[in-house]
PDB file of C-alpha atoms in Angstrom:
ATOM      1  CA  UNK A  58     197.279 210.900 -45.505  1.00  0.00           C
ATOM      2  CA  UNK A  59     199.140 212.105 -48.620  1.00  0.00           C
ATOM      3  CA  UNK A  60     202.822 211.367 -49.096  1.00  0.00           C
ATOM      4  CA  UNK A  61     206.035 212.667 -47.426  1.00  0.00           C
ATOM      5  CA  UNK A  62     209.113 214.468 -49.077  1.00  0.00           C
ATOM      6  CA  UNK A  63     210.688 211.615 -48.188  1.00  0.00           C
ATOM      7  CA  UNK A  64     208.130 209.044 -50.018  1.00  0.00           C
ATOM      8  CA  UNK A  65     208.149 211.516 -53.280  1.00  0.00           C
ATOM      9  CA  UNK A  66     211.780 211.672 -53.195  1.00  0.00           C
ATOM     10  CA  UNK A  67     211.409 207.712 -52.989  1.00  0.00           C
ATOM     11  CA  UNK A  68     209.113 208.298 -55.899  1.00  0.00           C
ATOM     12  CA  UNK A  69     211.383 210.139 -58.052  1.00  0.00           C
ATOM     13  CA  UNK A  70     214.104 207.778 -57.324  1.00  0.00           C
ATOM     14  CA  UNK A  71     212.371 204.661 -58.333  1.00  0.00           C
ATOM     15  CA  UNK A  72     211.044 206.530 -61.555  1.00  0.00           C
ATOM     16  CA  UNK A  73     214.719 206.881 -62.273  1.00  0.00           C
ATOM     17  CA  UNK A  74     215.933 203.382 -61.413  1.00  0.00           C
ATOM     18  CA  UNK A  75     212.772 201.765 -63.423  1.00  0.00           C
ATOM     19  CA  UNK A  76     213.356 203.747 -66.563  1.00  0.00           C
ATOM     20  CA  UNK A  77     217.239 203.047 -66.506  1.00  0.00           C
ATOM     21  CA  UNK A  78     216.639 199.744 -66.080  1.00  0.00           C
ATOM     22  CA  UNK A  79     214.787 199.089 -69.088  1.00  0.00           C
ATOM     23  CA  UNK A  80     216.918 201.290 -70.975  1.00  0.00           C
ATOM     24  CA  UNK A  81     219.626 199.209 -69.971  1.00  0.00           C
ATOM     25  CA  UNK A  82     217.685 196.043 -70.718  1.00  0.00           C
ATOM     26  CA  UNK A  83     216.652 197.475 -74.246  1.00  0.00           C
ATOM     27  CA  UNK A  84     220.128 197.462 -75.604  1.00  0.00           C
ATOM     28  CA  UNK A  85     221.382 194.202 -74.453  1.00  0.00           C
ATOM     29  CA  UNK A  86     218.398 192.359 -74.562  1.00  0.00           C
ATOM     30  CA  UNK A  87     217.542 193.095 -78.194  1.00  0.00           C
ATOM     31  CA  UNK A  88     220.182 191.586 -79.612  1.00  0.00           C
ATOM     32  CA  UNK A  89     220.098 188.396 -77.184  1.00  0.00           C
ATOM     33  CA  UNK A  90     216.221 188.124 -77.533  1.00  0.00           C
ATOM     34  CA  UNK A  91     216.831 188.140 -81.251  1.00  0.00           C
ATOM     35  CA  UNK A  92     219.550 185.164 -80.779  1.00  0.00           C
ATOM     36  CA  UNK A  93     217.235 183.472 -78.505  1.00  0.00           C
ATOM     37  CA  UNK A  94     214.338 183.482 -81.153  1.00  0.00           C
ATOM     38  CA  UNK A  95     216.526 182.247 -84.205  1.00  0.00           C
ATOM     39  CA  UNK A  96     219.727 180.525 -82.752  1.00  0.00           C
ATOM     40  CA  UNK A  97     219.746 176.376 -82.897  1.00  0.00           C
ATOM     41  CA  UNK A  98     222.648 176.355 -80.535  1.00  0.00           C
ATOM     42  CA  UNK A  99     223.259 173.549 -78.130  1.00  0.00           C
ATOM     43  CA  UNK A 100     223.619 176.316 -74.950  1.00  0.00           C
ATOM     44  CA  UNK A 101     220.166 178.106 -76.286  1.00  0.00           C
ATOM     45  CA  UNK A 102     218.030 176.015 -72.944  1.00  0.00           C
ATOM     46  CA  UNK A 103     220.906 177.090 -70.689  1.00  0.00           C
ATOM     47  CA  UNK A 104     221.361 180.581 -71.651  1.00  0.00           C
ATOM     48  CA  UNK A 105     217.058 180.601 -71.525  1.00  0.00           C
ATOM     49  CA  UNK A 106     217.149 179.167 -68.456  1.00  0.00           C
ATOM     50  CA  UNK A 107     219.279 181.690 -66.953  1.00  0.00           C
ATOM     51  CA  UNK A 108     217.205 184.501 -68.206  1.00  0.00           C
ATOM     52  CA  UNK A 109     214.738 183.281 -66.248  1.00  0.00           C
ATOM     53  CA  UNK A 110     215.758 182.213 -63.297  1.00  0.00           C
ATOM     54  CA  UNK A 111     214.654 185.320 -61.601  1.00  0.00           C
ATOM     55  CA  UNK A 112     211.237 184.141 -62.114  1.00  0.00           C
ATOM     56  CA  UNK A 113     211.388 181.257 -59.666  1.00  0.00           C
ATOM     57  CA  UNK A 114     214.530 182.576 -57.711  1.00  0.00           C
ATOM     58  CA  UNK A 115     213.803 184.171 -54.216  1.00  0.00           C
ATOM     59  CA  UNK A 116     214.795 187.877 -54.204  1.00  0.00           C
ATOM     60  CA  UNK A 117     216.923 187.833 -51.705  1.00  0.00           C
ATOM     61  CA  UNK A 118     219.356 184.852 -52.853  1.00  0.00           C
ATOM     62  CA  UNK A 119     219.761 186.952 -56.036  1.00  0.00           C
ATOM     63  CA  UNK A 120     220.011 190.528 -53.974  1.00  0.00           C
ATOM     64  CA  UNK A 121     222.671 188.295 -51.558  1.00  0.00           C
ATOM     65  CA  UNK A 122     225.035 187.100 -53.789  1.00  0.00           C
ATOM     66  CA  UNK A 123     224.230 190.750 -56.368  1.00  0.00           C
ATOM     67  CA  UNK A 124     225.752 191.740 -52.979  1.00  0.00           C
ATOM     68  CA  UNK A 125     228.474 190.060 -51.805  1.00  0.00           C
ATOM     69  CA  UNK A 126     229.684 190.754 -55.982  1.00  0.00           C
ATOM     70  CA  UNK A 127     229.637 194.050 -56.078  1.00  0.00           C
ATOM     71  CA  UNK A 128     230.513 194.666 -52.512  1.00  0.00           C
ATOM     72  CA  UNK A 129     234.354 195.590 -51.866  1.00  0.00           C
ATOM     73  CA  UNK A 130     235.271 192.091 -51.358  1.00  0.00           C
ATOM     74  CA  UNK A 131     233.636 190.450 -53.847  1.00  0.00           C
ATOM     75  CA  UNK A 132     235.170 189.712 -57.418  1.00  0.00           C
ATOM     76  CA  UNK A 133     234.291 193.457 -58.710  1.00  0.00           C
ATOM     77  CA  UNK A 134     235.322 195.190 -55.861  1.00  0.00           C
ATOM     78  CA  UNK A 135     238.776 193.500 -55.583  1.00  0.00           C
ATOM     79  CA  UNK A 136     239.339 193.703 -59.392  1.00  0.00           C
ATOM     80  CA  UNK A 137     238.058 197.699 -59.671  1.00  0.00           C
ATOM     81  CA  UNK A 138     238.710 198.393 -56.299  1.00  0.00           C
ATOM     82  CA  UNK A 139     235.432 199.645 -55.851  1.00  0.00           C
ATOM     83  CA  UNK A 140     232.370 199.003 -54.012  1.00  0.00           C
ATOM     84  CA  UNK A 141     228.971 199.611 -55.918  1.00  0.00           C
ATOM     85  CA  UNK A 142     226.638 198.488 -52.539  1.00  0.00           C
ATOM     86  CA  UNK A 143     224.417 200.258 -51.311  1.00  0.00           C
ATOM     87  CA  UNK A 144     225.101 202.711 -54.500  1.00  0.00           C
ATOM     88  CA  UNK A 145     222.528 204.239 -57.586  1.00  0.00           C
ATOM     89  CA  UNK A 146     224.974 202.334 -59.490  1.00  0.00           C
ATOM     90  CA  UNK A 147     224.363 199.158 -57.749  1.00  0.00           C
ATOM     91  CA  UNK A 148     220.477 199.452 -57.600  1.00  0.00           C
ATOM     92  CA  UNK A 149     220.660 199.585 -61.701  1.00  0.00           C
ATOM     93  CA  UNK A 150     222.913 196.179 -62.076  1.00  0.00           C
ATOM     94  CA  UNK A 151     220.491 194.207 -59.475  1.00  0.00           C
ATOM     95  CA  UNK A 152     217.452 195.662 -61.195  1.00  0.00           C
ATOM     96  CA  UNK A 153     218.741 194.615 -64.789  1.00  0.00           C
ATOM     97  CA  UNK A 154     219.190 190.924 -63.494  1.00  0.00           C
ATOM     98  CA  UNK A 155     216.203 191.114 -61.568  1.00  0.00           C
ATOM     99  CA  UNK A 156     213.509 192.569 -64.192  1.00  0.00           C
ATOM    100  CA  UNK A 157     215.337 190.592 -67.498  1.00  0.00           C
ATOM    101  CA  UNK A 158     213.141 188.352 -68.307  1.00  0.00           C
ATOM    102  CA  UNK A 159     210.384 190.346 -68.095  1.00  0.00           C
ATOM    103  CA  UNK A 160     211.737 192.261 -70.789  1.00  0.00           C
ATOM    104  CA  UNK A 161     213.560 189.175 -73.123  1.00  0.00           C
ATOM    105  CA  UNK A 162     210.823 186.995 -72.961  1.00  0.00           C
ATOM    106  CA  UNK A 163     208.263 189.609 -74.251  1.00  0.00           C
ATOM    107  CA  UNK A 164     211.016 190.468 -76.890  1.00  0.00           C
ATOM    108  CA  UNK A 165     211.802 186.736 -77.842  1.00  0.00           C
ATOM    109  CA  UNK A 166     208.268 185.541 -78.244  1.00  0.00           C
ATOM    110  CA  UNK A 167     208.140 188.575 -80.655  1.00  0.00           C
ATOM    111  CA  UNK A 168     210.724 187.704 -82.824  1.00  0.00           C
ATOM    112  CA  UNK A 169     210.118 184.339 -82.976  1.00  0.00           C
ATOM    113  CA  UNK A 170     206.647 184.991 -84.704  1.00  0.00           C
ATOM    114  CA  UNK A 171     208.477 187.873 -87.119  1.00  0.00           C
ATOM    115  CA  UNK A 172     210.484 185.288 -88.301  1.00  0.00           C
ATOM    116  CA  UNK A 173     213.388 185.777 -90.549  1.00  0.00           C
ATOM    117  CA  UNK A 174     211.445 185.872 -93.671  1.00  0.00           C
ATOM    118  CA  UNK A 175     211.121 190.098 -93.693  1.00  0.00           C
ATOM    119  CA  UNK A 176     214.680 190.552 -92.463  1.00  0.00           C
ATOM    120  CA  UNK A 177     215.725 188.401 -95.532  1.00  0.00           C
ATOM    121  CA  UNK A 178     213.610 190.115 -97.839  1.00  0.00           C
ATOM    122  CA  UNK A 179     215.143 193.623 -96.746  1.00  0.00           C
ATOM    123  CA  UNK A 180     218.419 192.516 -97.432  1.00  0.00           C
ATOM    124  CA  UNK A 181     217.826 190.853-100.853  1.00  0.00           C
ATOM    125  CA  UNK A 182     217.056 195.040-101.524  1.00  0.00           C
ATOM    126  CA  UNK A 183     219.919 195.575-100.501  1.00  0.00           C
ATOM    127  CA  UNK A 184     219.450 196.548 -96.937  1.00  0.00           C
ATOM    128  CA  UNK A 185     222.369 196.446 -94.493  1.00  0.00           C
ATOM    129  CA  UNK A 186     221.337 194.519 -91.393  1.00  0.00           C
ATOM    130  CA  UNK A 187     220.920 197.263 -89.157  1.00  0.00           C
ATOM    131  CA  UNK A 188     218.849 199.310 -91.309  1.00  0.00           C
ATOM    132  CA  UNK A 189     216.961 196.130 -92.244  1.00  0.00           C
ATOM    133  CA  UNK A 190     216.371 195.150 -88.353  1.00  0.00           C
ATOM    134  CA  UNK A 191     215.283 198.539 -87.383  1.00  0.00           C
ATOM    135  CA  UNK A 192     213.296 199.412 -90.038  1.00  0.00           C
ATOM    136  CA  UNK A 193     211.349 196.311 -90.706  1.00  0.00           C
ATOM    137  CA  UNK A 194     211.965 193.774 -87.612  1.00  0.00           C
ATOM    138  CA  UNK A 195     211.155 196.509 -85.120  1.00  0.00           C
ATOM    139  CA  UNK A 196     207.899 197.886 -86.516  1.00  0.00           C
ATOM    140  CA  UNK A 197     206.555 194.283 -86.675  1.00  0.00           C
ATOM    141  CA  UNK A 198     207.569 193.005 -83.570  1.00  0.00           C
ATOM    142  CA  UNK A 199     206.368 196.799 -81.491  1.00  0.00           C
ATOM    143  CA  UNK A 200     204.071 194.870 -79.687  1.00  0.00           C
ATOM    144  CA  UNK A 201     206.704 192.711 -78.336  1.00  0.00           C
ATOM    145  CA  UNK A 202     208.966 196.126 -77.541  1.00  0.00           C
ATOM    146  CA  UNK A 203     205.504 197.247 -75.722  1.00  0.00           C
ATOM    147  CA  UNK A 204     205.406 194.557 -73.222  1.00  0.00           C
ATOM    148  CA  UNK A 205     208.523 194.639 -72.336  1.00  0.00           C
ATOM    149  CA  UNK A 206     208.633 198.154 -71.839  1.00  0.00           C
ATOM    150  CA  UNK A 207     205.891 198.100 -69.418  1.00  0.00           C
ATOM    151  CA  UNK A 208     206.610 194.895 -67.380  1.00  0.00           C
ATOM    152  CA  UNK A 209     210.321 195.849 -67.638  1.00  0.00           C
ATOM    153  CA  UNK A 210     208.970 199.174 -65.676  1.00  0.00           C
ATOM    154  CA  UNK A 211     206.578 197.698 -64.031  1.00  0.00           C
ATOM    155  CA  UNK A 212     208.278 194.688 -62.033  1.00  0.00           C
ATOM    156  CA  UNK A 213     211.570 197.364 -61.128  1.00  0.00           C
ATOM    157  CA  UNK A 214     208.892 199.558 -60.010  1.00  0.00           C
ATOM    158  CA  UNK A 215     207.732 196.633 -57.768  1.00  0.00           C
ATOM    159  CA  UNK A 216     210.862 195.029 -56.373  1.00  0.00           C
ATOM    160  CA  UNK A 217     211.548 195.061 -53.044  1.00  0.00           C
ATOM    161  CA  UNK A 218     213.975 191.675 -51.642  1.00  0.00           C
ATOM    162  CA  UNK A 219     216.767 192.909 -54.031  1.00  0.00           C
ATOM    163  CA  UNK A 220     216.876 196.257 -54.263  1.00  0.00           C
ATOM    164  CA  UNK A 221     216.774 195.882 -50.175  1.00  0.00           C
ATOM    165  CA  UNK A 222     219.790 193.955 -50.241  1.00  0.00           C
ATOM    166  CA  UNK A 223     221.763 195.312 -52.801  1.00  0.00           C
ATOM    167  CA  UNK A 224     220.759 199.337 -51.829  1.00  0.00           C
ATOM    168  CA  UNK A 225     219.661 199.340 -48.481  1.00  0.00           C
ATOM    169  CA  UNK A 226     217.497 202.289 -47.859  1.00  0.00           C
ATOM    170  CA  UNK A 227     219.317 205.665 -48.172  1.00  0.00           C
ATOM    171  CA  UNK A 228     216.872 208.510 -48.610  1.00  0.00           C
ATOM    172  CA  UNK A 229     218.046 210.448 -52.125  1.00  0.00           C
ATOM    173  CA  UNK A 230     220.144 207.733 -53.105  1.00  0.00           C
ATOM    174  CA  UNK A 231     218.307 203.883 -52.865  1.00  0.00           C
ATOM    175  CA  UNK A 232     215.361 204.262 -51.351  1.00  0.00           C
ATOM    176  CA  UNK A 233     212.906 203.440 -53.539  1.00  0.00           C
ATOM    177  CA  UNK A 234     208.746 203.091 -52.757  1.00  0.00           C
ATOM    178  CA  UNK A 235     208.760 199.203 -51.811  1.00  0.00           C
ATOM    179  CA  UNK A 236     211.265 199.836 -48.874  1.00  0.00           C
ATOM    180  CA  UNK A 237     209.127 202.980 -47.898  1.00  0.00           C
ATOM    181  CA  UNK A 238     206.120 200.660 -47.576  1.00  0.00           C
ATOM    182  CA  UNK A 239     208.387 198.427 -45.657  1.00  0.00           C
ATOM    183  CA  UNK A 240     209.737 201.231 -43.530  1.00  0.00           C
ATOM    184  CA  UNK A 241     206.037 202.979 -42.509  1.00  0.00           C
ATOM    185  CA  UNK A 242     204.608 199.510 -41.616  1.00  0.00           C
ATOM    186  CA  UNK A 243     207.551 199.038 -38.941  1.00  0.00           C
ATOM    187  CA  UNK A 244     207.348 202.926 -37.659  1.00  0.00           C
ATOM    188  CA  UNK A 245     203.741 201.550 -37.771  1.00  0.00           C
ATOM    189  CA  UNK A 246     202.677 204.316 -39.773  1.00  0.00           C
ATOM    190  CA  UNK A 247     199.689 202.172 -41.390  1.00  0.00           C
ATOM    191  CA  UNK A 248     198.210 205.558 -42.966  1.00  0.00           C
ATOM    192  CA  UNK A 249     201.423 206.571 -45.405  1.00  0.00           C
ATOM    193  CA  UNK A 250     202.113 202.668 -45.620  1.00  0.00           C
ATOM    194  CA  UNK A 251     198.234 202.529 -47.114  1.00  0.00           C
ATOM    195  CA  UNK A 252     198.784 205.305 -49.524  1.00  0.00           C
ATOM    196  CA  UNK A 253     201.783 203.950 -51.248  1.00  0.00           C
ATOM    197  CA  UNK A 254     200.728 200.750 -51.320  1.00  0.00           C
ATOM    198  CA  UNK A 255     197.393 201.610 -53.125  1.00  0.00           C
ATOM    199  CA  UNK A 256     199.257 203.555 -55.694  1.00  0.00           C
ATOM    200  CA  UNK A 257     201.425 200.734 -56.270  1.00  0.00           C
ATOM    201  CA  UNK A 258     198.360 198.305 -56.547  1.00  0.00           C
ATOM    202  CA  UNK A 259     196.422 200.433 -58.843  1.00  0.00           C
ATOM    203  CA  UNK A 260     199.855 201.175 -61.143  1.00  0.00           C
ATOM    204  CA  UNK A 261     200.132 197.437 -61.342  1.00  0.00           C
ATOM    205  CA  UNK A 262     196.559 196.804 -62.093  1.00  0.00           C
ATOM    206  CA  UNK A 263     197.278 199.640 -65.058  1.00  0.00           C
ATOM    207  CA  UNK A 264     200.142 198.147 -66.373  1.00  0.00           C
ATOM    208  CA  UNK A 265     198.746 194.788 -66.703  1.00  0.00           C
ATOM    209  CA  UNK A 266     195.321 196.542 -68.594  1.00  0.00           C
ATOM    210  CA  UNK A 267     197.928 198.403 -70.556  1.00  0.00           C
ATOM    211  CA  UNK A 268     199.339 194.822 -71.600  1.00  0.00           C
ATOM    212  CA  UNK A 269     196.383 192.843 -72.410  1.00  0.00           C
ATOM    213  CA  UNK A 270     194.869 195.685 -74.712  1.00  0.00           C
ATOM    214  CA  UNK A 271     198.092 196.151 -76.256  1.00  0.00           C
ATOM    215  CA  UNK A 272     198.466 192.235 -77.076  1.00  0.00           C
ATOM    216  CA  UNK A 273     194.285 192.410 -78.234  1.00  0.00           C
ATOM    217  CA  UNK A 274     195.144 195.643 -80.464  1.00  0.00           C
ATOM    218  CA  UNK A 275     198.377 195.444 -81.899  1.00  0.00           C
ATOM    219  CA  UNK A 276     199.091 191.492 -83.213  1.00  0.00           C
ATOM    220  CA  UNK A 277     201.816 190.943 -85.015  1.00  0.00           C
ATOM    221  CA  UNK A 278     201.481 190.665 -88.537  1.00  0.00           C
ATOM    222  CA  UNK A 279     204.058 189.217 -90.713  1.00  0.00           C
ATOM    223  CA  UNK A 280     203.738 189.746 -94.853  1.00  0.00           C
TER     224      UNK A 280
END
Protein backbone atom coordinates (compact mmCIF):
# COMPACT_ATOMS: atom_id res chain seq x y z
CA UNK A 1 0.00 0.00 0.00
CA UNK A 2 1.77 3.21 -1.07
CA UNK A 3 1.55 6.35 1.03
CA UNK A 4 -1.27 8.88 1.76
CA UNK A 5 -1.33 12.75 1.10
CA UNK A 6 -1.37 12.87 4.47
CA UNK A 7 1.93 10.58 5.08
CA UNK A 8 3.80 12.66 2.09
CA UNK A 9 2.73 15.81 3.55
CA UNK A 10 4.24 14.18 6.85
CA UNK A 11 7.15 13.52 4.57
CA UNK A 12 7.72 16.91 3.39
CA UNK A 13 7.33 18.24 6.79
CA UNK A 14 9.92 16.17 8.45
CA UNK A 15 12.34 16.88 5.40
CA UNK A 16 11.88 20.44 6.50
CA UNK A 17 12.23 20.06 10.27
CA UNK A 18 15.46 17.62 9.75
CA UNK A 19 17.27 19.99 7.45
CA UNK A 20 16.50 23.10 9.75
CA UNK A 21 17.62 21.38 12.45
CA UNK A 22 21.00 20.77 11.40
CA UNK A 23 21.22 24.04 9.92
CA UNK A 24 20.49 25.34 13.16
CA UNK A 25 22.92 22.97 14.84
CA UNK A 26 25.70 23.91 12.21
CA UNK A 27 26.01 27.45 13.36
CA UNK A 28 25.99 27.06 17.02
CA UNK A 29 27.60 23.95 17.28
CA UNK A 30 30.71 24.88 15.30
CA UNK A 31 31.89 27.25 17.36
CA UNK A 32 31.06 25.22 20.72
CA UNK A 33 32.47 21.93 19.18
CA UNK A 34 35.58 23.93 18.43
CA UNK A 35 35.67 25.16 22.30
CA UNK A 36 34.95 21.74 23.36
CA UNK A 37 38.01 20.28 21.39
CA UNK A 38 40.63 23.00 22.58
CA UNK A 39 39.23 24.65 25.83
CA UNK A 40 41.02 23.43 29.37
CA UNK A 41 38.21 25.00 31.28
CA UNK A 42 37.08 23.70 34.61
CA UNK A 43 33.08 23.62 33.24
CA UNK A 44 34.41 21.72 29.84
CA UNK A 45 32.87 17.90 31.62
CA UNK A 46 29.72 19.83 32.54
CA UNK A 47 29.04 21.69 29.48
CA UNK A 48 30.02 17.93 27.63
CA UNK A 49 27.88 16.35 29.73
CA UNK A 50 24.99 18.38 28.89
CA UNK A 51 25.49 17.96 25.23
CA UNK A 52 24.90 14.68 25.74
CA UNK A 53 22.47 14.06 27.90
CA UNK A 54 20.01 13.40 25.20
CA UNK A 55 21.81 10.29 24.60
CA UNK A 56 20.79 8.55 27.80
CA UNK A 57 17.74 10.90 28.55
CA UNK A 58 14.21 9.39 27.81
CA UNK A 59 12.45 11.40 25.05
CA UNK A 60 9.73 12.24 26.68
CA UNK A 61 11.31 13.87 29.99
CA UNK A 62 13.16 16.13 27.51
CA UNK A 63 9.84 16.64 25.09
CA UNK A 64 7.94 17.29 28.82
CA UNK A 65 9.77 19.84 30.27
CA UNK A 66 10.77 21.30 26.09
CA UNK A 67 7.01 21.59 26.81
CA UNK A 68 5.96 22.95 29.74
CA UNK A 69 9.03 25.87 28.55
CA UNK A 70 7.80 26.89 25.67
CA UNK A 71 4.20 26.43 26.48
CA UNK A 72 2.27 29.78 27.52
CA UNK A 73 3.00 29.28 31.06
CA UNK A 74 6.27 28.34 31.10
CA UNK A 75 9.31 30.85 31.43
CA UNK A 76 9.16 31.77 27.49
CA UNK A 77 5.70 32.07 27.21
CA UNK A 78 5.25 34.42 30.23
CA UNK A 79 8.37 36.48 29.28
CA UNK A 80 7.33 36.72 25.21
CA UNK A 81 3.92 36.17 25.80
CA UNK A 82 3.86 33.55 23.42
CA UNK A 83 3.29 29.98 23.15
CA UNK A 84 5.59 27.98 20.64
CA UNK A 85 3.67 24.28 21.50
CA UNK A 86 2.44 22.43 19.35
CA UNK A 87 4.08 25.05 16.68
CA UNK A 88 6.83 24.52 13.42
CA UNK A 89 8.65 26.79 15.60
CA UNK A 90 8.56 24.58 18.54
CA UNK A 91 9.30 21.26 16.64
CA UNK A 92 12.81 23.08 15.50
CA UNK A 93 13.93 24.11 19.31
CA UNK A 94 13.06 20.38 20.66
CA UNK A 95 14.77 18.88 17.63
CA UNK A 96 18.01 21.09 18.12
CA UNK A 97 18.25 19.82 21.84
CA UNK A 98 17.25 16.53 20.90
CA UNK A 99 19.66 15.70 17.77
CA UNK A 100 22.89 17.97 19.38
CA UNK A 101 25.07 15.69 20.13
CA UNK A 102 24.78 13.85 17.28
CA UNK A 103 26.03 16.68 15.50
CA UNK A 104 28.86 18.21 18.31
CA UNK A 105 30.30 15.10 19.05
CA UNK A 106 31.03 14.22 15.34
CA UNK A 107 32.30 17.91 15.08
CA UNK A 108 34.44 17.80 18.38
CA UNK A 109 36.18 14.53 17.77
CA UNK A 110 37.10 16.32 14.45
CA UNK A 111 38.70 19.14 15.74
CA UNK A 112 40.35 17.62 18.33
CA UNK A 113 42.49 15.51 15.80
CA UNK A 114 42.98 18.94 13.47
CA UNK A 115 44.55 20.34 16.24
CA UNK A 116 45.58 23.89 16.47
CA UNK A 117 48.78 23.47 14.71
CA UNK A 118 47.18 24.52 10.93
CA UNK A 119 45.00 27.25 12.41
CA UNK A 120 48.30 28.70 13.89
CA UNK A 121 50.18 28.31 10.88
CA UNK A 122 47.41 30.30 8.82
CA UNK A 123 47.62 33.06 11.00
CA UNK A 124 51.44 33.38 11.26
CA UNK A 125 50.54 34.28 7.14
CA UNK A 126 48.69 36.52 8.20
CA UNK A 127 45.29 35.01 8.12
CA UNK A 128 42.44 36.53 10.12
CA UNK A 129 40.76 33.82 12.17
CA UNK A 130 37.79 33.43 10.23
CA UNK A 131 39.39 33.13 6.99
CA UNK A 132 41.98 30.87 8.66
CA UNK A 133 39.10 28.52 10.29
CA UNK A 134 37.16 28.25 7.17
CA UNK A 135 39.65 27.86 4.84
CA UNK A 136 41.99 25.47 6.49
CA UNK A 137 40.14 23.99 9.77
CA UNK A 138 37.05 23.16 7.73
CA UNK A 139 38.56 21.33 4.76
CA UNK A 140 40.49 19.10 7.24
CA UNK A 141 38.02 18.36 9.61
CA UNK A 142 34.97 17.68 6.39
CA UNK A 143 34.76 14.38 7.54
CA UNK A 144 33.77 15.45 10.90
CA UNK A 145 31.11 18.15 9.15
CA UNK A 146 29.95 14.79 7.18
CA UNK A 147 28.86 12.88 10.12
CA UNK A 148 27.25 15.25 11.64
CA UNK A 149 25.37 16.24 8.80
CA UNK A 150 23.96 12.90 8.31
CA UNK A 151 23.28 11.72 11.93
CA UNK A 152 22.18 15.33 12.64
CA UNK A 153 19.46 14.42 9.73
CA UNK A 154 19.22 11.24 10.40
CA UNK A 155 18.24 10.98 14.26
CA UNK A 156 15.53 14.30 13.63
CA UNK A 157 14.34 12.23 10.89
CA UNK A 158 13.85 9.43 13.50
CA UNK A 159 12.47 11.09 16.61
CA UNK A 160 9.36 10.37 17.78
CA UNK A 161 8.87 10.86 22.12
CA UNK A 162 9.76 14.60 21.62
CA UNK A 163 8.58 15.83 18.73
CA UNK A 164 5.17 14.01 20.11
CA UNK A 165 5.23 16.05 23.05
CA UNK A 166 6.43 19.18 22.05
CA UNK A 167 4.21 19.19 18.42
CA UNK A 168 1.55 16.92 18.84
CA UNK A 169 0.37 15.72 15.53
CA UNK A 170 -1.19 18.47 13.33
CA UNK A 171 -1.33 17.41 9.71
CA UNK A 172 0.68 20.42 7.60
CA UNK A 173 2.10 21.78 10.58
CA UNK A 174 3.91 18.89 13.17
CA UNK A 175 3.18 15.87 11.97
CA UNK A 176 6.07 14.35 11.02
CA UNK A 177 6.59 10.34 9.73
CA UNK A 178 7.32 8.77 13.34
CA UNK A 179 3.84 9.97 14.67
CA UNK A 180 2.26 8.72 11.30
CA UNK A 181 3.69 5.27 12.08
CA UNK A 182 2.32 5.77 15.50
CA UNK A 183 -1.02 6.97 14.24
CA UNK A 184 -1.68 3.92 11.41
CA UNK A 185 -0.70 1.25 14.02
CA UNK A 186 -3.61 2.59 16.42
CA UNK A 187 -6.25 3.12 13.33
CA UNK A 188 -4.67 -0.39 12.92
CA UNK A 189 -3.76 0.35 9.54
CA UNK A 190 -0.71 -2.26 9.66
CA UNK A 191 -0.31 -1.86 5.68
CA UNK A 192 0.60 2.19 5.55
CA UNK A 193 2.19 1.66 9.14
CA UNK A 194 4.55 -1.15 7.18
CA UNK A 195 5.40 1.15 4.38
CA UNK A 196 6.70 4.00 6.38
CA UNK A 197 8.32 2.12 8.66
CA UNK A 198 10.41 0.21 5.99
CA UNK A 199 11.41 3.45 4.43
CA UNK A 200 12.50 4.67 7.65
CA UNK A 201 14.51 1.37 8.33
CA UNK A 202 16.16 1.27 5.04
CA UNK A 203 17.00 5.37 5.27
CA UNK A 204 18.61 4.53 8.56
CA UNK A 205 20.44 1.54 7.35
CA UNK A 206 21.72 4.22 4.43
CA UNK A 207 22.74 6.75 6.60
CA UNK A 208 24.75 4.62 8.79
CA UNK A 209 26.58 2.96 5.29
CA UNK A 210 26.88 6.56 4.29
CA UNK A 211 28.88 7.08 7.70
CA UNK A 212 31.15 4.23 7.91
CA UNK A 213 32.41 4.72 4.19
CA UNK A 214 32.76 8.26 4.77
CA UNK A 215 34.96 7.68 8.08
CA UNK A 216 36.98 4.58 5.81
CA UNK A 217 37.41 7.21 2.80
CA UNK A 218 37.92 10.51 3.98
CA UNK A 219 40.49 10.42 7.34
CA UNK A 220 41.60 13.31 8.51
CA UNK A 221 44.89 14.33 7.65
CA UNK A 222 46.72 16.96 9.43
CA UNK A 223 50.23 18.49 7.72
Amino acid sequence: MGMTDLDLSALWVSLQLATTTVIVLLLIGTPLAWWLAHTRSRIRPIIEALVALPIVLPPTVLGFYLLITLGPYGPFGRFADLSLAFTFTGLVIASVFYSMPFVIQPLQGAFEAVGKAPLEAAWSLRASKLDAFLTVVSPIALRGYISAIVLGFAHTIGEFGVVLMVGGSIPGQTRVLSTTIFEHVEAMEYGQAHTIAAVLLIFSFLVLLAVYVVNRRFPIHVS
